[in-house]
Amino acid sequence: MRKKAEGMKEIQKLRARIDTLDDRLLRLLSRRAQLAIEVGHLKRRTGLSARSSLRERAILQRVAHANSGPLDAPSVRKIFQMIVRESRRTAIREISK
């Protein structure tokens, strides 16, 4: 029984650290989205397309190359594809207001 209690205590500590990281990730994602909105405003003023396939590919290549694990490259690409897609969607929505 003592072993389980110690294990649960350690799990709670690790989960608290995960929660702290999740909060930091959320703040960073919000900052990223704000920058995407700024880029979107500039693109609209200059007549550029909201989407840049070349830029998106460069982002995915850069993060996959910078990845040192434990997530594998396909997982990192999927995560960043969603981040890019949702940042673009948010920018378009904000610019259209």
mmCIF file with all atom_site columns, N, CA and C in Angstrom, residues 1-2 5 7 26 34 39 48 52 68 73 89 91-92:
data_model
loop_
_atom_site.group_PDB
_atom_site.id
_atom_site.type_symbol
_atom_site.label_atom_id
_atom_site.label_alt_id
_atom_site.label_comp_id
_atom_site.label_asym_id
_atom_site.label_entity_id
_atom_site.label_seq_id
_atom_site.pdbx_PDB_ins_code
_atom_site.Cartn_x
_atom_site.Cartn_y
_atom_site.Cartn_z
_atom_site.occupancy
_atom_site.B_iso_or_equiv
_atom_site.pdbx_formal_charge
_atom_site.auth_seq_id
_atom_site.auth_comp_id
_atom_site.auth_asym_id
_atom_site.auth_atom_id
_atom_site.pdbx_PDB_model_num
ATOM 1  N N  . MET A 1 1  ? 0.813  -1.193 0.000   1.00 0.00 ? 1  MET A N  1
ATOM 2  C CA . MET A 1 1  ? 0.000  0.000  0.000   1.00 0.00 ? 1  MET A CA 1
ATOM 3  C C  . MET A 1 1  ? 0.862  1.265  0.000   1.00 0.00 ? 1  MET A C  1
ATOM 4  N N  . ARG A 1 2  ? 1.938  1.239  0.770   1.00 0.00 ? 2  ARG A N  1
ATOM 5  C CA . ARG A 1 2  ? 2.840  2.396  0.855   1.00 0.00 ? 2  ARG A CA 1
ATOM 6  C C  . ARG A 1 2  ? 3.454  2.704  -0.505  1.00 0.00 ? 2  ARG A C  1
ATOM 7  N N  . ALA A 1 5  ? 0.958  4.554  -2.633  1.00 0.00 ? 5  ALA A N  1
ATOM 8  C CA . ALA A 1 5  ? 0.803  5.940  -2.168  1.00 0.00 ? 5  ALA A CA 1
ATOM 9  C C  . ALA A 1 5  ? 1.988  6.783  -2.621  1.00 0.00 ? 5  ALA A C  1
ATOM 10 N N  . GLY A 1 7  ? 3.897  6.143  -5.184  1.00 0.00 ? 7  GLY A N  1
ATOM 11 C CA . GLY A 1 7  ? 3.775  6.257  -6.639  1.00 0.00 ? 7  GLY A CA 1
ATOM 12 C C  . GLY A 1 7  ? 2.765  7.313  -7.034  1.00 0.00 ? 7  GLY A C  1
ATOM 13 N N  . LEU A 1 26 ? 0.299  27.211 -23.751 1.00 0.00 ? 26 LEU A N  1
ATOM 14 C CA . LEU A 1 26 ? -0.863 28.009 -24.135 1.00 0.00 ? 26 LEU A CA 1
ATOM 15 C C  . LEU A 1 26 ? -0.488 29.475 -24.328 1.00 0.00 ? 26 LEU A C  1
ATOM 16 N N  . GLN A 1 34 ? -1.057 35.740 -32.178 1.00 0.00 ? 34 GLN A N  1
ATOM 17 C CA . GLN A 1 34 ? -1.070 37.197 -32.293 1.00 0.00 ? 34 GLN A CA 1
ATOM 18 C C  . GLN A 1 34 ? -0.113 37.661 -33.391 1.00 0.00 ? 34 GLN A C  1
ATOM 19 N N  . VAL A 1 39 ? 0.935  39.376 -39.147 1.00 0.00 ? 39 VAL A N  1
ATOM 20 C CA . VAL A 1 39 ? 1.382  39.014 -40.496 1.00 0.00 ? 39 VAL A CA 1
ATOM 21 C C  . VAL A 1 39 ? 0.194  39.073 -41.453 1.00 0.00 ? 39 VAL A C  1
ATOM 22 N N  . LEU A 1 48 ? -1.026 40.228 -50.501 1.00 0.00 ? 48 LEU A N  1
ATOM 23 C CA . LEU A 1 48 ? -0.482 38.872 -50.537 1.00 0.00 ? 48 LEU A CA 1
ATOM 24 C C  . LEU A 1 48 ? -1.508 37.858 -50.068 1.00 0.00 ? 48 LEU A C  1
ATOM 25 N N  . SER A 1 52 ? 0.894  30.639 -47.444 1.00 0.00 ? 52 SER A N  1
ATOM 26 C CA . SER A 1 52 ? 2.144  30.496 -48.170 1.00 0.00 ? 52 SER A CA 1
ATOM 27 C C  . SER A 1 52 ? 2.646  29.067 -47.985 1.00 0.00 ? 52 SER A C  1
ATOM 28 N N  . SER A 1 68 ? 14.719 16.883 -31.201 1.00 0.00 ? 68 SER A N  1
ATOM 29 C CA . SER A 1 68 ? 15.667 15.918 -30.635 1.00 0.00 ? 68 SER A CA 1
ATOM 30 C C  . SER A 1 68 ? 14.953 14.822 -29.852 1.00 0.00 ? 68 SER A C  1
ATOM 31 N N  . ALA A 1 73 ? 9.647  12.559 -35.811 1.00 0.00 ? 73 ALA A N  1
ATOM 32 C CA . ALA A 1 73 ? 9.459  13.633 -36.800 1.00 0.00 ? 73 ALA A CA 1
ATOM 33 C C  . ALA A 1 73 ? 8.026  13.710 -37.324 1.00 0.00 ? 73 ALA A C  1
ATOM 34 N N  . ARG A 1 89 ? -6.056 30.267 -39.534 1.00 0.00 ? 89 ARG A N  1
ATOM 35 C CA . ARG A 1 89 ? -7.518 30.378 -39.399 1.00 0.00 ? 89 ARG A CA 1
ATOM 36 C C  . ARG A 1 89 ? -7.873 31.532 -38.454 1.00 0.00 ? 89 ARG A C  1
ATOM 37 N N  . ALA A 1 91 ? -5.989 34.142 -37.731 1.00 0.00 ? 91 ALA A N  1
ATOM 38 C CA . ALA A 1 91 ? -5.617 35.407 -38.382 1.00 0.00 ? 91 ALA A CA 1
ATOM 39 C C  . ALA A 1 91 ? -6.695 35.825 -39.383 1.00 0.00 ? 91 ALA A C  1
ATOM 40 N N  . ILE A 1 92 ? -7.132 34.891 -40.192 1.00 0.00 ? 92 ILE A N  1
ATOM 41 C CA . ILE A 1 92 ? -8.165 35.217 -41.196 1.00 0.00 ? 92 ILE A CA 1
ATOM 42 C C  . ILE A 1 92 ? -9.433 35.687 -40.516 1.00 0.00 ? 92 ILE A C  1
#
